[in-house]
PDB file of C-alpha atoms in Angstrom:
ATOM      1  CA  UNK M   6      89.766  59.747 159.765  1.00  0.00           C
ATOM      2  CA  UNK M   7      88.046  60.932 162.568  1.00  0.00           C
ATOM      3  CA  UNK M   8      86.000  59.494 165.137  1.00  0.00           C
ATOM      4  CA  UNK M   9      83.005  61.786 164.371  1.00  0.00           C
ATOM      5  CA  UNK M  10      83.038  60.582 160.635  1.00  0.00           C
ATOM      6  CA  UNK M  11      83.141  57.130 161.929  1.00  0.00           C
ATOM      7  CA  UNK M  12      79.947  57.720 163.936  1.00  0.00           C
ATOM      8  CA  UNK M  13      78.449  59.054 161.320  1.00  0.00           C
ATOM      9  CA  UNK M  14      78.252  56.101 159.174  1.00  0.00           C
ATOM     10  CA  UNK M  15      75.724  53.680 158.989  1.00  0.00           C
ATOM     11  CA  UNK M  16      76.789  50.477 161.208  1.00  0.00           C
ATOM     12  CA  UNK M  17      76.566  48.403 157.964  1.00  0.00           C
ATOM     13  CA  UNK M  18      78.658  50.816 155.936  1.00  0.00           C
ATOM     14  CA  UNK M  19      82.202  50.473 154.662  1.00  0.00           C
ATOM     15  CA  UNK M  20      84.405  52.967 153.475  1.00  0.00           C
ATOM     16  CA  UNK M  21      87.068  53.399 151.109  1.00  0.00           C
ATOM     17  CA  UNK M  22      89.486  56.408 150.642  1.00  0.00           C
ATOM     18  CA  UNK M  23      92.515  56.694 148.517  1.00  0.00           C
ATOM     19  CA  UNK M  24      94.384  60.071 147.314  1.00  0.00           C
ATOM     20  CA  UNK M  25      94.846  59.562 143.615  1.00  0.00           C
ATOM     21  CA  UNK M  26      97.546  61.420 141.237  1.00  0.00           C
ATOM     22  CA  UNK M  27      94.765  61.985 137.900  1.00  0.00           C
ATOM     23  CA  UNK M  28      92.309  65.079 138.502  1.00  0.00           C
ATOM     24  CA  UNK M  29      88.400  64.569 139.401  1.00  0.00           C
ATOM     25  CA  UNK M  30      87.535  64.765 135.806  1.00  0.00           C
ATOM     26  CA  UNK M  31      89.327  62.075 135.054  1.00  0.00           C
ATOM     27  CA  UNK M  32      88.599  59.810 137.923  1.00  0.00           C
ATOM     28  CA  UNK M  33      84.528  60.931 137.129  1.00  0.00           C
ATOM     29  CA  UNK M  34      85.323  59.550 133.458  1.00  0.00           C
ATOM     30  CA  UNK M  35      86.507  56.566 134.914  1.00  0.00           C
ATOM     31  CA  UNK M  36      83.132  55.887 137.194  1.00  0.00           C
ATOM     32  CA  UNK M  37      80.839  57.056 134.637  1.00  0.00           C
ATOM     33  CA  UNK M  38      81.885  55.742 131.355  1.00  0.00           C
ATOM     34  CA  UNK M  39      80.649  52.466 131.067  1.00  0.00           C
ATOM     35  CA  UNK M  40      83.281  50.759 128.952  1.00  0.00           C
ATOM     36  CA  UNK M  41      86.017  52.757 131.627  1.00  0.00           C
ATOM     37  CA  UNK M  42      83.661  52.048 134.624  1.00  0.00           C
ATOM     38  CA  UNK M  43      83.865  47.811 133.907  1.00  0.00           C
ATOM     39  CA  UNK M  44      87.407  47.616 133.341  1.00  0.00           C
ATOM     40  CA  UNK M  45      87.626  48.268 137.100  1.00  0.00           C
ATOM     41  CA  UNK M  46      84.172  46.851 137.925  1.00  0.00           C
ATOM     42  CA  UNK M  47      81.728  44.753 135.660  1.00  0.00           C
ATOM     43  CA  UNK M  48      80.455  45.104 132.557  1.00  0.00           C
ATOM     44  CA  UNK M  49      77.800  47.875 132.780  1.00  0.00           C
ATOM     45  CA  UNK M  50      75.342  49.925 130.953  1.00  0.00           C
ATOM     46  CA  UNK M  51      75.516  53.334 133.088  1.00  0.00           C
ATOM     47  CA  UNK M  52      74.328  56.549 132.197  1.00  0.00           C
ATOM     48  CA  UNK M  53      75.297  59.172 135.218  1.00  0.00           C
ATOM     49  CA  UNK M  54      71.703  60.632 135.004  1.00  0.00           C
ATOM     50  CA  UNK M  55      69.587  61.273 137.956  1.00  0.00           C
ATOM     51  CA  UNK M  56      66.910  58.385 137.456  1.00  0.00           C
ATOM     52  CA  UNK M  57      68.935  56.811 135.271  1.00  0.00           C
ATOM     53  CA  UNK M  58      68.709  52.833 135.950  1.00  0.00           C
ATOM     54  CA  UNK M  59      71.697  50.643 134.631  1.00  0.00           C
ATOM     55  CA  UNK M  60      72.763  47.049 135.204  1.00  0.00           C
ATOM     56  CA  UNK M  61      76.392  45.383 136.197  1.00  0.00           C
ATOM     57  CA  UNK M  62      76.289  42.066 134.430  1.00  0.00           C
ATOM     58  CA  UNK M  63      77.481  39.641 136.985  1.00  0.00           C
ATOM     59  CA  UNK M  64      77.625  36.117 135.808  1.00  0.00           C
ATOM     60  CA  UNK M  65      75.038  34.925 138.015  1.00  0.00           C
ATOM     61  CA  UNK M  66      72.558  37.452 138.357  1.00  0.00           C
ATOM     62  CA  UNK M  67      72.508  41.433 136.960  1.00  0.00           C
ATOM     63  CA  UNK M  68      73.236  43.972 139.569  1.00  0.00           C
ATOM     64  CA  UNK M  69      70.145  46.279 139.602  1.00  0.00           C
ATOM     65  CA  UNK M  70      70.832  49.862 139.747  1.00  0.00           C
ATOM     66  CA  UNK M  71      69.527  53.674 139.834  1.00  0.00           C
ATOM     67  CA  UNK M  72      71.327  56.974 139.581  1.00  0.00           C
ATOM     68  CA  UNK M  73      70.394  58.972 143.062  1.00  0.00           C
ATOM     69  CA  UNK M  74      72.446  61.956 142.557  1.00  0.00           C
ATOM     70  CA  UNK M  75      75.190  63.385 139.943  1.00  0.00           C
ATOM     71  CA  UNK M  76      77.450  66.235 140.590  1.00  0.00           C
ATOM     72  CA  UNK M  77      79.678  65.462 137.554  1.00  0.00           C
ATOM     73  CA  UNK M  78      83.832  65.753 138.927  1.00  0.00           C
ATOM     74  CA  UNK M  79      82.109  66.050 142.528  1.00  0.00           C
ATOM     75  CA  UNK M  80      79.537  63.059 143.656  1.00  0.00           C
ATOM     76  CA  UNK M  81      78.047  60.114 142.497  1.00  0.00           C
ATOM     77  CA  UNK M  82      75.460  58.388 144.586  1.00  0.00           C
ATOM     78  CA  UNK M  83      73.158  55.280 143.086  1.00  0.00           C
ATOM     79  CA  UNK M  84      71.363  52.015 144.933  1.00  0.00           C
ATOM     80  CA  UNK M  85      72.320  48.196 144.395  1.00  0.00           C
ATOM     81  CA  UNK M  86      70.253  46.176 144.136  1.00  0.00           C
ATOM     82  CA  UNK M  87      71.632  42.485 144.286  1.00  0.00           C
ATOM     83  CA  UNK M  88      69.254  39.303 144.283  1.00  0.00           C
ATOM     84  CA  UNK M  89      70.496  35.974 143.826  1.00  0.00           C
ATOM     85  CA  UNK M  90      70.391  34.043 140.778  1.00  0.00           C
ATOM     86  CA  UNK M  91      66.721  32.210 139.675  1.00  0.00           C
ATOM     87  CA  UNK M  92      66.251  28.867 141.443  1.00  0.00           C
ATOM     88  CA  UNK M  93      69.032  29.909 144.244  1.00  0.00           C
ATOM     89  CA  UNK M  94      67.434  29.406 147.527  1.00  0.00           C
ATOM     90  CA  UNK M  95      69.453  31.914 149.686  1.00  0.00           C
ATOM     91  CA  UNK M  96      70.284  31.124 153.424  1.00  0.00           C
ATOM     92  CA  UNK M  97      72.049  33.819 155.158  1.00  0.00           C
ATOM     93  CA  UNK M  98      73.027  32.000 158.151  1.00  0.00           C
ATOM     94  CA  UNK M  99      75.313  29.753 155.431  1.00  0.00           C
ATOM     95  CA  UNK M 100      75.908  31.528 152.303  1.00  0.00           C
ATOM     96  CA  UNK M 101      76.011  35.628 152.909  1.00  0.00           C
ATOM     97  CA  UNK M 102      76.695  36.283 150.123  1.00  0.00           C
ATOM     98  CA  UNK M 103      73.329  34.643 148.043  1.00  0.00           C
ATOM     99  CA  UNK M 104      71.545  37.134 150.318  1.00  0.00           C
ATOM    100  CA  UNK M 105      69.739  39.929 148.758  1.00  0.00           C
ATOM    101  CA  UNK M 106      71.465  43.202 149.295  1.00  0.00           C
ATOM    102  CA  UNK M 107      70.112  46.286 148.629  1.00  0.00           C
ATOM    103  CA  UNK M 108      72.619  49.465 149.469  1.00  0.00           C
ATOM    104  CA  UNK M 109      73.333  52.789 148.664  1.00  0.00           C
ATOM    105  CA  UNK M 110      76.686  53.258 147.189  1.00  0.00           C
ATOM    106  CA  UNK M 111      78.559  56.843 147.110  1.00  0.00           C
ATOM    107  CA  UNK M 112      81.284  58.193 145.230  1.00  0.00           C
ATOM    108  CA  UNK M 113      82.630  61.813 146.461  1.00  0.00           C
ATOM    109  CA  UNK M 114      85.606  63.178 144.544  1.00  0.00           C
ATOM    110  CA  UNK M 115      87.548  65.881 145.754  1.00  0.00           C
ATOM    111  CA  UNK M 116      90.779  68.138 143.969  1.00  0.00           C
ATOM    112  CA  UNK M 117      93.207  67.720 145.909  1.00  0.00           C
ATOM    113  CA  UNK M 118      96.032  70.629 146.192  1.00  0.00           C
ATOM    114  CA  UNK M 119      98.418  68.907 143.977  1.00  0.00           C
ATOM    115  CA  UNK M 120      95.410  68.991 141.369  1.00  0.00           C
ATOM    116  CA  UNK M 121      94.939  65.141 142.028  1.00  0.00           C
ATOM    117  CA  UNK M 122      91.746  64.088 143.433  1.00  0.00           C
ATOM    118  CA  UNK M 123      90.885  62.241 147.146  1.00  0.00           C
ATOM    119  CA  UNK M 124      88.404  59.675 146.608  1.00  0.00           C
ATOM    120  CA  UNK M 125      85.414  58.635 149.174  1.00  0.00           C
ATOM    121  CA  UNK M 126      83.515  55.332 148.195  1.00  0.00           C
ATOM    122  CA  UNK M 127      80.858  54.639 151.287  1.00  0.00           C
ATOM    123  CA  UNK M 128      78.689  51.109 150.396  1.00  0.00           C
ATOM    124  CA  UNK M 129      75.637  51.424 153.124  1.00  0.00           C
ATOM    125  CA  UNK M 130      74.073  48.041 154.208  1.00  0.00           C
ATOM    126  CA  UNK M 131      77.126  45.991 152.371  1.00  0.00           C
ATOM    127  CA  UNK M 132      79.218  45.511 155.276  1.00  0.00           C
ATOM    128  CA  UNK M 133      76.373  42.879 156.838  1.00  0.00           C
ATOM    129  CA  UNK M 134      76.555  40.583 153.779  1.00  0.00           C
ATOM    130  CA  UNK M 135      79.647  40.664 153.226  1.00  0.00           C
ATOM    131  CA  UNK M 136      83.743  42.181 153.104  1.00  0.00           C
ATOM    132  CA  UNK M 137      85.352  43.832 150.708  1.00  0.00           C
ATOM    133  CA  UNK M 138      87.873  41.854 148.417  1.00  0.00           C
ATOM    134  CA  UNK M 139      89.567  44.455 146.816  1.00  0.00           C
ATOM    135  CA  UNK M 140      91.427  47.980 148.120  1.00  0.00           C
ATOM    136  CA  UNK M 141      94.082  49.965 146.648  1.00  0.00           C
ATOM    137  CA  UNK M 142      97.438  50.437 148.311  1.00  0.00           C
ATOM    138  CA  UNK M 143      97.890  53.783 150.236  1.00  0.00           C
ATOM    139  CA  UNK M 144      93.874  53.837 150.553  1.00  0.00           C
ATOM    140  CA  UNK M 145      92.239  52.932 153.664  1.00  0.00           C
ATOM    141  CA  UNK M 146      89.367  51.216 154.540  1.00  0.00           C
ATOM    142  CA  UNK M 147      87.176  51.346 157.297  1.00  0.00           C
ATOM    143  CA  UNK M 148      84.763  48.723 158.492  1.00  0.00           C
ATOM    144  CA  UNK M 149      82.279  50.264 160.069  1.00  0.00           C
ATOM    145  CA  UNK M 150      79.844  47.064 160.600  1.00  0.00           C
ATOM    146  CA  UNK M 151      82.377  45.693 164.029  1.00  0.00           C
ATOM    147  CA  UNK M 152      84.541  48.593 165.241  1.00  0.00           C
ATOM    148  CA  UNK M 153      83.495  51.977 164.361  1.00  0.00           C
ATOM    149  CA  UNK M 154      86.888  53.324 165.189  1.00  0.00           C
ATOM    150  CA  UNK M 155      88.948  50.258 163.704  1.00  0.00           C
ATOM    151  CA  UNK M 156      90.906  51.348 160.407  1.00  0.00           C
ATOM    152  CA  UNK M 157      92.208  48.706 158.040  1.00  0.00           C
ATOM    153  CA  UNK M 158      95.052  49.536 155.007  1.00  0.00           C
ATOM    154  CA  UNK M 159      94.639  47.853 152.370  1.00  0.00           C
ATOM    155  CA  UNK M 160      97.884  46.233 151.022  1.00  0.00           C
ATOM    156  CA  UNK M 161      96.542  45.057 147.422  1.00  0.00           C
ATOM    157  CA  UNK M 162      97.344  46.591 143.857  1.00  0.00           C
ATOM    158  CA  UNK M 163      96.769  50.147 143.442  1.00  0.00           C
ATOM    159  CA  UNK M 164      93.408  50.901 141.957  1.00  0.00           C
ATOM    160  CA  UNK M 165      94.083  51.774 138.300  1.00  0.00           C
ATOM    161  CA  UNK M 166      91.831  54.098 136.204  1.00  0.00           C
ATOM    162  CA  UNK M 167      92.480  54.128 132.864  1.00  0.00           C
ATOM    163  CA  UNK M 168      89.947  56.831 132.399  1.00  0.00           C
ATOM    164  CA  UNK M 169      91.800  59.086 129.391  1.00  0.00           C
TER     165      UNK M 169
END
């Protein structure tokens, strides 16, 4: 990654890139489809329509979210909209994570020349509340929120669509 993508990001951004074997249609099944899209994530009512709103069901609280933009095999962009769970007081100097978070999240899928696809996932204003948990191996992931230039691989389980 270059330095002048770096800069480009949001100081509160993270980034996630892998290269993955399946083609962008399949990898846009796997992020749009909502019984596909919670087998990776949460369960999820999305419909990849611009104004389209749709929930993850987290166990505390729903995640709260809206379709931005669509470019089926190509980009998905939609907000996040997090807010801790009724009668949680949050306190961000102790808990970060019962914060409220509202972000942008983007998805930008791109054939690759083996006919795979390289996949972009940039979450503005999540790096601030908190870190990611989960990468895939051979991705990388940048954390833009302390070191613009400072590049982290993620050593975890590959990311696995099972997008058909």
């Amino acid at each position: 990654m270059t330095a002048k993508q770096h800069s480009n990001m949001a100081a509160d951004s993270i980034e996630f890139e892998c290269e993955l074997p399946d083609p962008p249609e399949k990898v846009w099944r796997a992020l749009t489809v909502p019984d596909l899209l919670a087998a990776w994530m949460m369960p999820n009512d999305i419909k990849p329509e611009i104004g389209s709103r749709f929930a993850f069901a987290k166990a505390d609280a729903p995640i709260e979210c809206e379709i931005l933009d669509a470019e089926p095999e190509r980009l998905l962009r939609y907000s996040w909209r997090e807010r801790p769970a009724p009668g949680n007081t949050a306190n961000p100097l102790t808990s970060p994570l019962d914060s409220p978070m509202d972000s942008i999240v983007t998805f930008t899928l791109d054939r690759t020349v083996s006919g795979g696809t390289h996949l972009r996932i940039v979450h503005d204003g999540f790096a601030r509340v908190a870190t990611p948990a989960v990468a895939g191996a051979g991705c990388r992931l940048s954390l833009n929120a302390q070191n613009p230039r400072q590049t982290i691989a993620a050593n975890t389980h590959r990311l696995v669509l099972r997008a058909a």
